[in-house]
Coordinates of C-alpha atoms in Angstrom, one line a residue:
Chain A
M117 CA 0.0 0.6 -0.2
K118 CA 1.3 3.6 -0.8
T119 CA 2.1 5.6 2.2
L120 CA 1.6 9.3 1.7
D121 CA 5.3 11.3 2.8
K122 CA 6.9 12.4 5.8
K123 CA 6.8 15.5 5.5
I124 CA 2.5 15.9 4.2
T125 CA 2.2 14.2 7.2
Y126 CA 3.9 16.1 9.6
L127 CA 2.4 19.6 7.1
L128 CA -1.1 17.8 7.9
S129 CA -1.0 17.5 11.4
A130 CA 0.4 21.2 12.1
G131 CA -2.5 22.2 9.8
L132 CA -5.2 20.5 12.4
L133 CA -3.5 21.6 15.6
A134 CA -3.3 25.2 13.9
A135 CA -7.0 24.7 13.1
A136 CA -7.8 24.0 16.6
I137 CA -6.3 26.6 17.9
M138 CA -7.9 28.8 15.9
V139 CA -11.4 27.3 16.6
L140 CA -10.3 27.8 20.5
L141 CA -9.4 30.9 20.0
Y142 CA -12.5 31.9 17.7
M143 CA -14.8 30.5 20.8
D144 CA -12.7 32.0 23.5
H145 CA -13.3 35.5 21.6
N146 CA -16.1 35.1 21.6
R147 CA -16.8 33.8 25.0
T148 CA -20.7 34.9 25.9
T149 CA -21.5 33.0 23.1
Y150 CA -19.6 29.6 23.2
N151 CA -18.8 29.9 27.1
Y152 CA -20.9 25.9 27.7
S153 CA -19.1 24.6 24.6
L154 CA -15.7 26.3 26.4
S155 CA -16.8 24.7 29.2
I156 CA -16.9 21.2 27.8
L157 CA -13.9 21.0 26.4
Q158 CA -11.7 21.7 29.1
R159 CA -13.4 19.1 30.7
S160 CA -12.0 16.7 28.6
A161 CA -9.4 18.2 28.3
I162 CA -8.8 17.4 31.9
Y163 CA -9.9 13.9 31.2
A164 CA -8.0 13.6 28.7
V165 CA -5.0 13.3 30.5
A166 CA -6.2 11.5 33.3
A167 CA -7.3 8.6 30.8
V168 CA -4.1 8.6 29.2
A169 CA -1.9 8.3 32.1
M170 CA -3.9 5.4 33.0
N171 CA -3.6 4.1 29.2
L172 CA -0.3 4.2 30.1
L173 CA -0.7 1.7 32.9
T174 CA -3.6 -0.7 31.6
G175 CA -2.6 0.0 27.9
F176 CA 1.0 0.3 27.8
T177 CA 2.1 -1.6 30.5
G178 CA -1.1 -4.1 31.4
L179 CA -1.5 -3.1 35.1
F180 CA -5.1 -2.6 35.3
S181 CA -5.6 -0.2 38.3
L182 CA -8.6 1.8 39.6
G183 CA -6.7 4.6 41.6
Q184 CA -7.5 7.2 39.4
A185 CA -9.8 9.0 41.9
G186 CA -7.2 8.5 44.4
F187 CA -4.6 9.9 43.0
M188 CA -6.4 12.9 41.4
A189 CA -7.8 14.1 45.1
I190 CA -4.4 14.3 45.7
G191 CA -3.1 16.7 43.2
A192 CA -6.5 18.5 43.6
Y193 CA -6.6 19.7 47.3
T194 CA -2.7 20.4 46.8
V195 CA -3.6 22.7 43.8
A196 CA -6.8 24.1 46.2
I197 CA -4.8 24.4 49.3
L198 CA -1.2 26.6 47.7
T199 CA -3.4 28.8 45.1
I200 CA -6.9 29.9 47.5
P201 CA -5.6 33.7 48.0
V202 CA -4.9 33.7 51.2
A203 CA -7.4 36.8 52.0
Q204 CA -9.8 34.3 51.4
R205 CA -9.4 31.1 53.8
P206 CA -10.4 32.6 56.7
S207 CA -14.1 32.3 55.2
V208 CA -13.0 28.8 53.3
Y209 CA -11.7 27.3 56.8
Y210 CA -14.8 29.0 58.7
I211 CA -15.3 26.2 60.3
S212 CA -12.2 24.7 62.6
G213 CA -9.2 27.5 60.4
I214 CA -6.8 26.5 58.7
A215 CA -3.9 24.8 60.3
E216 CA -0.3 27.3 60.7
P217 CA 2.3 26.1 58.6
L218 CA -0.6 26.3 55.9
A219 CA -2.1 29.2 56.4
Q220 CA 0.4 31.3 54.5
A221 CA 1.5 28.6 51.9
T222 CA 0.9 29.7 49.1
A223 CA 2.5 28.8 45.0
P224 CA 1.9 30.2 41.5
L225 CA -0.6 27.9 39.8
W226 CA 1.9 25.9 37.9
A227 CA 4.2 25.0 41.1
A228 CA 1.2 24.2 43.0
L229 CA 0.3 21.9 39.8
L230 CA 3.7 20.5 39.1
L231 CA 3.7 20.2 43.2
G232 CA 0.1 18.2 43.6
G233 CA 1.2 15.6 41.1
L234 CA 4.7 14.9 43.1
F235 CA 2.6 14.7 46.0
A236 CA 1.0 11.7 44.1
A237 CA 3.8 10.1 42.7
L238 CA 5.7 10.1 45.8
L239 CA 2.1 8.6 47.3
G240 CA 1.8 5.8 43.9
F241 CA 6.0 5.3 44.7
F242 CA 4.8 3.9 48.5
I243 CA 1.3 2.0 47.2
G244 CA 3.2 0.8 44.6
Y245 CA 5.4 -1.1 47.1
P246 CA 2.6 -3.8 48.0
V247 CA 0.1 -3.9 45.5
L248 CA 2.4 -3.9 42.7
R249 CA 2.2 -7.7 43.5
L250 CA -0.7 -8.3 42.5
K251 CA -1.3 -9.6 39.8
S252 CA -4.8 -8.3 37.2
D253 CA -8.1 -8.0 39.5
Y254 CA -5.6 -8.1 42.1
L255 CA -4.4 -5.2 41.8
A256 CA -7.9 -3.0 40.7
I257 CA -9.2 -3.7 43.9
A258 CA -5.8 -3.4 45.8
T259 CA -5.7 0.3 44.3
L260 CA -9.8 1.1 43.8
G261 CA -9.1 0.2 48.0
F262 CA -6.1 2.7 48.3
S263 CA -8.4 5.3 46.1
E264 CA -11.2 4.6 49.0
I265 CA -9.1 5.8 51.5
I266 CA -7.5 8.6 49.9
R267 CA -10.5 10.0 50.4
A268 CA -12.0 8.8 53.3
F269 CA -8.6 10.6 55.0
I270 CA -9.8 13.6 53.5
A271 CA -12.9 14.3 54.4
A272 CA -11.6 13.0 57.9
P273 CA -12.8 15.6 60.4
M274 CA -9.4 14.8 61.9
L275 CA -8.0 17.0 58.9
N276 CA -10.3 19.2 59.2
R277 CA -8.0 21.6 59.3
V278 CA -5.7 20.3 56.0
T279 CA -8.9 19.7 54.1
N280 CA -12.0 21.1 55.8
G281 CA -12.5 17.9 55.5
S282 CA -16.2 17.2 53.9
Y283 CA -17.4 21.0 53.4
G284 CA -14.7 20.5 51.0
L285 CA -12.7 23.6 50.0
K286 CA -13.8 26.6 47.0
S287 CA -12.8 29.9 46.1
I288 CA -10.2 28.1 44.3
P289 CA -8.7 30.9 41.3
G290 CA -9.8 29.7 37.5
F291 CA -7.5 29.2 34.9
P292 CA -6.1 32.8 33.8
S293 CA -6.5 32.3 30.7
T294 CA -9.4 29.4 28.9
L295 CA -6.4 28.0 25.9
M296 CA -4.4 27.1 29.2
V297 CA -6.1 24.2 29.8
F298 CA -5.6 22.6 26.5
L299 CA -1.8 24.0 26.9
I300 CA -1.0 22.0 29.7
S301 CA -3.0 19.0 28.9
G302 CA -1.6 18.9 25.9
L303 CA 1.7 18.9 27.0
C304 CA 1.1 16.4 29.8
I305 CA 0.0 14.1 26.7
F306 CA 3.0 14.3 24.7
L307 CA 5.4 14.3 27.9
M308 CA 3.6 10.8 28.0
V309 CA 3.9 10.2 24.7
L310 CA 7.6 10.6 24.5
V311 CA 7.6 8.5 28.0
I312 CA 5.5 5.3 25.5
R313 CA 8.3 5.8 22.4
S314 CA 11.2 5.9 24.7
S315 CA 13.3 2.4 25.2
Y316 CA 11.3 2.3 29.1
G317 CA 7.9 2.4 26.8
R318 CA 9.1 -0.2 24.7
A319 CA 10.0 -2.0 28.0
F320 CA 6.4 -1.2 29.5
Q321 CA 4.8 -2.6 26.4
A322 CA 7.0 -6.3 27.4
I323 CA 6.1 -6.5 30.0
R324 CA 2.3 -6.4 29.0
E325 CA 3.1 -9.2 26.1
D326 CA 4.7 -10.7 28.6
E327 CA 5.8 -10.8 31.7
I328 CA 7.4 -13.3 31.9
A329 CA 9.5 -13.0 28.6
A330 CA 10.1 -9.9 29.5
E331 CA 12.1 -10.9 32.4
S332 CA 13.9 -13.1 30.6
M333 CA 15.0 -10.6 28.8
G334 CA 17.1 -8.7 31.5
I335 CA 13.4 -6.5 32.1
G336 CA 13.5 -5.8 35.8
L337 CA 9.6 -6.7 37.1
F338 CA 9.1 -4.6 39.5
K339 CA 11.6 -1.9 38.8
H340 CA 9.7 -1.0 35.9
K341 CA 5.7 -2.2 37.1
Q342 CA 7.4 1.4 39.6
M343 CA 8.0 3.3 37.6
A344 CA 4.6 3.3 34.9
F345 CA 3.1 3.5 38.5
V346 CA 4.4 6.5 39.2
I347 CA 4.6 8.4 36.1
S348 CA 0.7 7.2 36.0
C349 CA 0.2 8.6 39.3
F350 CA 2.0 11.8 38.8
F351 CA 0.0 13.2 35.3
T352 CA -3.5 11.7 37.1
G353 CA -2.5 13.9 39.9
I354 CA -1.4 16.9 37.4
S355 CA -5.1 16.2 35.6
G356 CA -7.0 15.8 39.5
G357 CA -5.4 19.5 39.9
M358 CA -6.6 20.9 36.6
L359 CA -10.0 19.5 37.5
A360 CA -9.9 21.7 41.2
V361 CA -9.1 24.8 39.2
F362 CA -11.5 24.4 36.6
M363 CA -14.0 23.5 39.3
R364 CA -12.8 26.1 41.5
S365 CA -14.7 24.4 44.4
I366 CA -13.8 20.7 45.2
D367 CA -14.9 18.3 48.0
S368 CA -14.3 14.6 48.7
K369 CA -17.4 13.4 47.3
T370 CA -16.0 14.6 43.6
F371 CA -13.8 12.3 43.9
Q372 CA -15.7 9.5 44.0
I373 CA -15.5 5.3 43.1
G374 CA -17.4 7.0 39.6
L375 CA -14.4 9.4 38.6
T376 CA -12.4 6.1 38.0
Y377 CA -15.3 5.2 36.4
D378 CA -15.4 8.0 34.3
I379 CA -12.4 7.1 33.4
L380 CA -12.2 3.9 32.9
L381 CA -15.3 4.0 30.4
I382 CA -13.1 7.0 28.2
V383 CA -9.8 4.4 28.4
V384 CA -12.3 1.3 26.7
L385 CA -14.4 3.3 24.9
G386 CA -11.3 5.1 23.2
G387 CA -9.0 1.6 22.4
I388 CA -7.0 0.0 25.5
G389 CA -3.6 1.2 24.3
S390 CA -4.7 3.5 22.2
I391 CA -2.8 7.5 23.4
T392 CA -5.4 9.1 20.4
G393 CA -8.2 6.7 21.8
S394 CA -8.2 8.2 24.9
V395 CA -8.3 11.8 23.9
L396 CA -11.4 10.9 21.4
G397 CA -13.4 9.1 24.4
S398 CA -12.8 11.9 26.6
F399 CA -14.0 14.6 24.2
L400 CA -16.9 11.9 23.1
M401 CA -18.1 10.7 26.5
T402 CA -18.0 14.5 28.5
A403 CA -19.8 16.3 25.4
G404 CA -21.8 13.6 24.4
R405 CA -22.7 13.3 28.3
E406 CA -23.9 17.0 27.4
W407 CA -25.7 16.8 24.3
L408 CA -27.5 14.1 24.9
R409 CA -29.6 16.5 27.2
F410 CA -32.3 17.1 25.0
F411 CA -33.8 14.4 26.1
D412 CA -34.0 15.4 29.6
N413 CA -36.7 17.7 28.9
P414 CA -40.3 16.5 28.2
L415 CA -41.0 16.4 23.9
T416 CA -44.5 16.9 22.7
I417 CA -44.6 16.0 19.0
A418 CA -48.5 16.9 17.6
G419 CA -49.9 17.5 20.8
V420 CA -48.5 14.1 21.8
Q421 CA -46.4 14.2 24.7
V422 CA -44.1 11.5 24.5
P423 CA -43.7 9.4 27.9
L424 CA -40.1 8.3 28.5
F425 CA -38.5 12.2 28.2
R426 CA -37.9 13.2 31.4
T427 CA -34.9 14.1 33.6
G428 CA -32.3 11.4 33.8
F429 CA -33.7 9.4 30.4
R430 CA -30.2 10.7 29.1
M431 CA -28.1 8.8 31.3
V432 CA -30.4 5.6 29.5
I433 CA -29.7 6.9 26.5
F434 CA -25.6 7.2 26.7
S435 CA -25.8 3.4 28.6
L436 CA -27.5 2.5 25.4
I437 CA -24.7 4.1 23.4
L438 CA -22.2 3.0 25.2
M439 CA -23.4 -0.7 25.3
A440 CA -23.4 -0.7 21.5
V441 CA -20.2 0.9 20.9
V442 CA -18.8 -1.7 23.2
L443 CA -20.6 -4.0 21.4
Y444 CA -19.5 -3.1 17.8
Y445 CA -16.2 -2.1 18.5
R446 CA -15.2 -4.3 21.1
K447 CA -11.7 -3.0 21.3
G448 CA -13.3 0.8 21.7
L449 CA -13.4 2.6 19.2
M450 CA -9.4 3.1 18.2
G451 CA -8.4 -0.4 19.3
T452 CA -4.6 -0.6 19.5
K453 CA -4.6 1.4 16.9
E454 CA -3.2 5.2 17.1
F455 CA -4.8 7.9 14.6
S456 CA -2.7 8.2 11.6
W457 CA -2.8 10.4 8.1
N458 CA -1.2 7.0 6.3
G459 CA -4.1 5.5 8.5
I460 CA -6.9 7.6 6.5
Y461 CA -4.9 7.4 4.1
A462 CA -4.9 3.9 3.1
F463 CA -8.9 3.7 4.5
L464 CA -10.0 6.4 1.7
Q465 CA -8.1 4.1 -0.8
R466 CA -9.2 1.0 0.2
L467 CA -13.0 3.4 -0.4
G468 CA -12.3 4.2 -3.4
Q469 CA -11.4 0.0 -4.7
K470 CA -14.7 -0.9 -3.4
R471 CA -16.7 2.1 -5.2
S472 CA -14.1 0.9 -8.6
K473 CA -15.2 -2.9 -7.5
T474 CA -18.9 -2.6 -7.8
R475 CA -18.6 0.1 -10.5
P476 CA -18.1 -3.1 -13.2
G477 CA -15.8 -2.5 -15.9
K478 CA -13.0 -0.3 -14.9
E479 CA -11.0 -1.8 -12.0
G480 CA -13.4 -5.3 -12.3
G481 CA -11.5 -8.2 -13.3
N482 CA -8.7 -7.2 -10.7
D483 CA -10.1 -9.6 -7.9
E484 CA -8.3 -11.7 -6.1
Chain B
M182 CA 40.1 -29.0 29.9
S183 CA 38.1 -25.8 29.6
E184 CA 36.1 -23.1 32.1
T185 CA 33.5 -24.2 33.3
V186 CA 30.9 -21.5 32.6
L187 CA 27.7 -23.4 33.8
K188 CA 27.8 -25.6 37.4
L189 CA 24.7 -27.0 39.5
N190 CA 25.6 -28.8 41.8
R191 CA 22.7 -31.5 43.4
I192 CA 20.1 -29.4 42.3
T193 CA 17.0 -30.9 44.1
M194 CA 13.0 -29.8 43.0
Q195 CA 10.6 -30.6 45.1
F196 CA 7.1 -29.1 44.5
G197 CA 4.6 -30.2 47.5
G198 CA 5.5 -33.9 47.3
L199 CA 6.0 -33.8 43.4
M200 CA 9.7 -34.3 42.5
A201 CA 10.7 -32.8 39.6
V202 CA 14.1 -32.9 39.6
N203 CA 16.6 -34.7 42.0
D204 CA 20.0 -34.2 43.0
F205 CA 20.5 -33.1 39.4
S206 CA 23.8 -32.3 38.8
M207 CA 26.2 -31.2 35.8
D208 CA 28.3 -28.6 34.5
V209 CA 28.9 -27.2 31.1
N210 CA 32.3 -25.7 29.8
R211 CA 33.2 -22.7 27.4
G212 CA 31.9 -23.8 23.8
E213 CA 30.5 -27.1 24.4
V214 CA 27.0 -27.4 23.0
V215 CA 25.8 -29.7 26.0
A216 CA 21.8 -31.6 25.2
I217 CA 19.8 -32.3 28.2
I218 CA 17.5 -35.0 27.1
G219 CA 14.6 -37.5 28.3
P220 CA 11.2 -38.5 28.3
N221 CA 8.2 -36.2 29.2
G222 CA 7.4 -34.6 32.4
A223 CA 12.1 -35.7 33.0
G224 CA 12.2 -32.1 35.0
K225 CA 14.3 -31.0 31.8
T226 CA 11.7 -28.0 31.9
T227 CA 12.2 -27.2 35.4
A228 CA 15.9 -27.6 35.4
F229 CA 16.0 -24.3 33.0
N230 CA 13.7 -22.8 35.0
V231 CA 15.5 -23.1 38.3
I232 CA 18.3 -22.1 36.2
T233 CA 16.9 -18.9 34.5
G234 CA 15.9 -18.4 38.8
V235 CA 12.1 -18.8 37.6
Y236 CA 12.3 -21.3 40.6
A237 CA 14.4 -21.1 43.4
P238 CA 15.4 -24.7 44.0
T239 CA 14.7 -26.8 46.7
N240 CA 18.1 -27.4 47.7
G241 CA 21.5 -27.6 45.6
S242 CA 23.3 -24.2 43.9
V243 CA 24.2 -22.4 40.9
D244 CA 27.4 -21.3 39.6
F245 CA 27.9 -18.7 36.2
C246 CA 31.2 -17.9 35.4
G247 CA 32.4 -19.0 39.1
E248 CA 29.6 -16.6 40.7
T249 CA 27.2 -19.0 42.6
I250 CA 24.3 -17.1 41.4
I251 CA 21.5 -19.9 43.2
S252 CA 21.5 -21.4 46.0
N253 CA 19.2 -22.5 48.6
R254 CA 18.8 -24.8 51.0
P255 CA 14.8 -26.5 52.2
Q256 CA 13.6 -24.3 54.0
G257 CA 10.0 -23.5 55.8
K258 CA 7.8 -25.9 55.0
M259 CA 10.0 -27.7 53.0
R260 CA 12.2 -28.9 55.9
K261 CA 9.8 -31.7 56.7
L262 CA 8.9 -32.1 53.8
Y263 CA 11.9 -32.2 52.0
A264 CA 12.4 -35.6 49.9
G265 CA 15.5 -35.4 48.1
D266 CA 18.7 -38.0 47.8
A267 CA 21.0 -35.0 48.2
D268 CA 22.2 -33.7 52.1
S269 CA 21.1 -30.0 53.1
I270 CA 24.9 -28.6 51.8
C271 CA 24.1 -25.2 51.3
D272 CA 24.1 -23.0 53.6
R273 CA 24.0 -19.6 52.0
V274 CA 20.6 -18.7 50.4
V275 CA 21.3 -16.5 47.1
R276 CA 18.3 -16.0 44.9
K277 CA 19.0 -13.9 41.9
T278 CA 16.0 -12.5 39.9
P279 CA 15.5 -13.8 36.3
D280 CA 16.0 -10.4 35.3
R281 CA 19.5 -10.0 36.8
I282 CA 20.6 -13.7 35.6
T283 CA 19.8 -12.2 32.0
K284 CA 22.1 -9.1 32.4
L285 CA 25.4 -11.8 34.1
G286 CA 24.8 -13.6 31.3
I287 CA 22.5 -16.1 30.1
A288 CA 19.4 -16.3 28.0
R289 CA 16.7 -18.3 26.9
T290 CA 13.6 -19.8 24.8
F291 CA 11.6 -20.8 26.2
Q292 CA 9.3 -24.1 24.7
N293 CA 5.9 -22.9 24.4
I294 CA 7.3 -19.4 21.9
R295 CA 6.8 -16.5 24.3
L296 CA 7.0 -13.3 21.8
F297 CA 5.3 -10.0 22.3
K298 CA 3.3 -11.5 19.8
S299 CA 1.4 -8.3 19.1
L300 CA 4.5 -6.0 18.8
T301 CA 6.7 -5.8 14.9
V302 CA 9.6 -7.9 15.2
F303 CA 12.5 -5.8 15.1
E304 CA 10.7 -4.7 18.3
N305 CA 11.1 -7.9 20.1
V306 CA 14.8 -8.4 19.5
L307 CA 14.9 -4.0 20.0
I308 CA 13.4 -5.1 24.1
A309 CA 16.2 -7.1 24.2
K310 CA 18.2 -4.1 23.8
H311 CA 16.7 -2.1 26.8
M312 CA 18.5 -3.7 29.8
N313 CA 22.0 -2.4 28.4
I314 CA 20.5 1.0 28.9
K315 CA 22.6 3.6 30.2
A316 CA 19.6 6.7 29.9
N317 CA 17.8 7.4 32.3
L318 CA 14.1 7.7 32.0
F319 CA 14.1 11.4 31.4
S320 CA 16.8 11.4 28.9
A321 CA 15.4 8.8 27.3
A322 CA 12.1 10.0 27.1
F323 CA 13.5 13.5 26.0
M324 CA 15.2 11.8 23.1
L325 CA 18.7 12.6 24.6
N326 CA 20.0 9.2 23.9
R327 CA 19.8 10.0 19.8
H328 CA 23.4 8.0 20.6
E329 CA 22.3 5.4 22.1
E330 CA 19.0 4.1 20.8
H331 CA 20.6 4.6 17.0
R332 CA 22.8 2.0 18.6
M333 CA 20.3 -0.3 19.9
R334 CA 18.5 0.4 16.4
Q335 CA 21.6 -0.2 14.4
E336 CA 22.8 -4.1 16.1
T337 CA 19.2 -4.8 15.8
A338 CA 19.0 -4.1 12.2
Q339 CA 22.1 -6.0 12.1
L340 CA 21.0 -9.1 14.5
L341 CA 18.3 -9.1 12.1
E342 CA 20.1 -9.3 9.4
I343 CA 22.2 -12.5 10.5
L344 CA 19.4 -14.5 11.0
E345 CA 17.4 -13.6 8.0
L346 CA 14.7 -12.1 9.9
A347 CA 15.5 -8.4 8.2
D348 CA 12.6 -9.4 5.6
V349 CA 10.0 -9.4 8.1
A350 CA 11.4 -6.9 10.1
D351 CA 8.0 -4.5 10.3
E352 CA 5.4 -7.3 10.7
V353 CA 3.9 -8.8 13.6
A354 CA 5.4 -11.3 15.3
S355 CA 2.3 -13.6 15.8
S356 CA 1.9 -12.8 11.7
L357 CA 5.3 -15.0 11.6
P358 CA 5.1 -18.4 10.3
Y359 CA 6.3 -20.9 13.5
G360 CA 9.7 -21.6 12.4
K361 CA 10.7 -17.9 12.2
Q362 CA 8.8 -17.5 15.4
R363 CA 11.3 -20.0 17.0
R364 CA 14.2 -18.4 15.5
L365 CA 12.9 -14.7 16.4
E366 CA 13.0 -16.6 20.2
I367 CA 16.5 -17.5 19.3
A368 CA 17.3 -13.5 17.8
R369 CA 15.7 -12.0 20.9
A370 CA 18.0 -14.4 22.9
I371 CA 20.8 -13.6 21.1
A372 CA 20.4 -10.1 21.4
T373 CA 21.2 -9.8 25.6
G374 CA 24.7 -11.1 24.8
P375 CA 25.0 -14.0 26.1
E376 CA 27.6 -16.7 27.0
L377 CA 25.6 -19.0 27.2
L378 CA 22.6 -19.9 25.7
L379 CA 19.6 -22.1 26.5
L380 CA 17.0 -23.6 23.7
D381 CA 14.2 -25.4 25.0
E382 CA 13.2 -27.6 22.5
P383 CA 14.4 -25.3 19.7
A384 CA 13.2 -27.8 17.1
A385 CA 10.1 -28.8 18.3
G386 CA 6.8 -29.2 15.4
M387 CA 10.0 -28.5 13.0
N388 CA 9.5 -30.2 9.8
P389 CA 13.1 -32.1 8.9
Q390 CA 13.9 -29.4 6.8
E391 CA 14.2 -26.6 9.3
T392 CA 15.3 -29.2 11.5
N393 CA 18.4 -29.6 9.6
D394 CA 18.5 -25.4 9.4
L395 CA 18.0 -25.1 12.5
I396 CA 21.9 -27.3 12.9
H397 CA 23.2 -25.0 11.0
L398 CA 21.7 -21.8 12.1
I399 CA 23.2 -23.1 16.2
H400 CA 26.5 -24.0 14.7
R401 CA 27.0 -20.4 13.2
L402 CA 25.7 -18.7 15.8
K403 CA 28.1 -20.8 18.2
Q404 CA 30.6 -19.4 16.6
D405 CA 29.7 -16.0 15.5
F406 CA 29.0 -15.2 18.9
Q407 CA 30.5 -17.8 21.1
L408 CA 28.6 -19.1 22.8
T409 CA 27.9 -21.8 25.2
V410 CA 24.8 -24.0 24.5
L411 CA 22.7 -25.9 27.1
M412 CA 19.9 -27.5 25.1
I413 CA 16.6 -29.3 25.6
E414 CA 15.7 -31.7 22.3
H415 CA 13.8 -34.2 22.0
H416 CA 14.4 -34.7 18.1
M417 CA 17.6 -37.2 18.5
N418 CA 19.6 -36.6 15.0
L419 CA 19.9 -33.3 16.2
V420 CA 21.1 -33.7 19.7
M421 CA 23.3 -36.4 17.7
E422 CA 24.7 -34.4 15.4
I423 CA 25.4 -31.3 17.3
S424 CA 25.8 -31.7 21.0
D425 CA 29.6 -32.4 22.3
R426 CA 27.7 -33.8 25.6
I427 CA 24.4 -35.3 26.6
Y428 CA 22.6 -35.4 30.0
V429 CA 19.3 -37.8 30.4
L430 CA 17.0 -36.8 32.8
D431 CA 14.1 -39.7 34.3
F432 CA 11.9 -39.1 36.4
G433 CA 13.9 -36.1 37.7
R434 CA 17.2 -37.9 38.3
L435 CA 20.1 -37.7 35.7
I436 CA 20.8 -41.6 34.7
A437 CA 23.2 -40.9 32.2
S438 CA 25.6 -38.2 30.8
G439 CA 28.7 -38.1 28.2
T440 CA 29.4 -38.5 24.2
P441 CA 26.7 -38.9 22.1
D442 CA 28.1 -42.2 21.1
H443 CA 28.2 -43.4 24.9
I444 CA 24.9 -42.2 25.2
Q445 CA 23.5 -44.0 22.4
N446 CA 24.0 -47.5 23.3
D447 CA 23.7 -47.0 27.1
K448 CA 21.3 -49.5 28.7
R449 CA 19.4 -47.3 31.1
V450 CA 18.6 -44.7 28.6
I451 CA 17.3 -47.1 25.6
D452 CA 14.9 -48.8 28.6
A453 CA 13.6 -45.0 29.5
Y454 CA 13.0 -43.5 26.1
L455 CA 10.9 -47.3 25.3
G456 CA 10.0 -48.9 28.6
V457 CA 11.7 -51.8 30.5
A458 CA 9.0 -54.9 30.3
E459 CA 8.1 -54.3 34.3
D460 CA 6.9 -50.4 33.6
E461 CA 4.6 -51.8 31.0

């Protein structure tokens, strides 16, 4: 099959990127009209980071972890505690006051995000010691447990003076500019792609394919699993931090197991082992839920009210669509493939061939 | 007599009540091709798994190039259950993990092929080069180790050329025909730069022509890479033609060892393979 010239694919990618930035800039400029869509896109971008981080672990290293919500919480609380303006802290911690060293501790947004990621990574490093010796489902259950422990800690009354317990944190300043979310998310995903494409990423994939063979190739299993886990936790933490800044108020309920499932759903929907799939999945899922709001409103056709259209019905439709996708695209939308211009080119070529096959006379005799 | 590369010292491997390998000692000298043969279930692959660190032996030790890489004595539950012939001789307990042992210079292939199935042939071999990487995660991710990466890729390409797999370098490993999958496994093992190559039934499922090619390949690789080869094999033609010495296992016990001529005429070996009258 013919492939495209490398230069052309670079040009096309640059073009697509430029177009996306233009669209975002345009939407940002007319914020009054597009505010809602922009916030959906922002949320998608944040989820995309968490989804790619999960994919790095599940899709590329073969470790099935369900601790995303916990690590996101670590990132989110770190960022929130460090970025709430000092003047507003007494009003946020109005119940039990704020712990002394934290009362004055502030950090710029980028440093807070980085620190949030680092804390999550550090925790991942320690949790990794016991749990990474487990395999498949057992690992998932153990990480799920740890994630709940983190959440319970955050909500615990003993930590009221740090996390404000079950009252949550509010007055978190938002992003200074709308595009920043996309910039940070893009950077995070780019970094993860770099890791996956490096020699270490290949070692991760070897572990996914066959642990015993990987070990006999001189790849230290625990060391590399730990590495993948810590990297994943780092970016999950950053994603959580961004979520806090985006939502502007968080509490421990934000980071319930449902958040992990959302991320898992994105990864499965997009394709386990496909980065572009995860990104696509997060946009489809976040946007899909909103597009389906149509089903939440009562609908009257020709004077008859359609019975099922009421609040909550969209989630039924959403679930049905998910089931259909999983049934018909068993490996997710992208499978383990990545988006590439060559892929699209090949697809178009195949389409063209089919056309010409159905038209007799032209190339009809070329059937094998 | 040349230098001993691998030395198994009274290895016993007991799983619960099952004695897989019992008091098995052997040594492999540099540059030799040594074969372990024996009926199914004789404990040959278990011996391989002990050498490569997959199983910790119940008792005994393994030396590689003068260094003890594995050593154990009956411990815990096994202290009561232990039924091996050898006494507990090793007071040190040494247990290197398989990746460390590979780094020391022992590479292996598997009886049931274990390729990285969904990766390409090239990637399969390239992964074996990872263990000697000098760059840390950050410099590798930011492509600061271009030189190293380039060298790894070049070595991989060369190796594929030598093993006549260059034409399928970009194909997915699982799509290869069986014989080539076997060859890829050998390529991958050699890519780790071993001194000792362990081949677990390299000719299994091969037709006579492919077996013949394999004999030539092993000879060639042995010379090109100065390898010492230890293999498990059932194809007697191959074993007799290629090995310098043969060890015969039956029910976990060593029943004979020596040159191919010697083994071919050994009564116990013939009995083990054909079955003795009272066995039936």
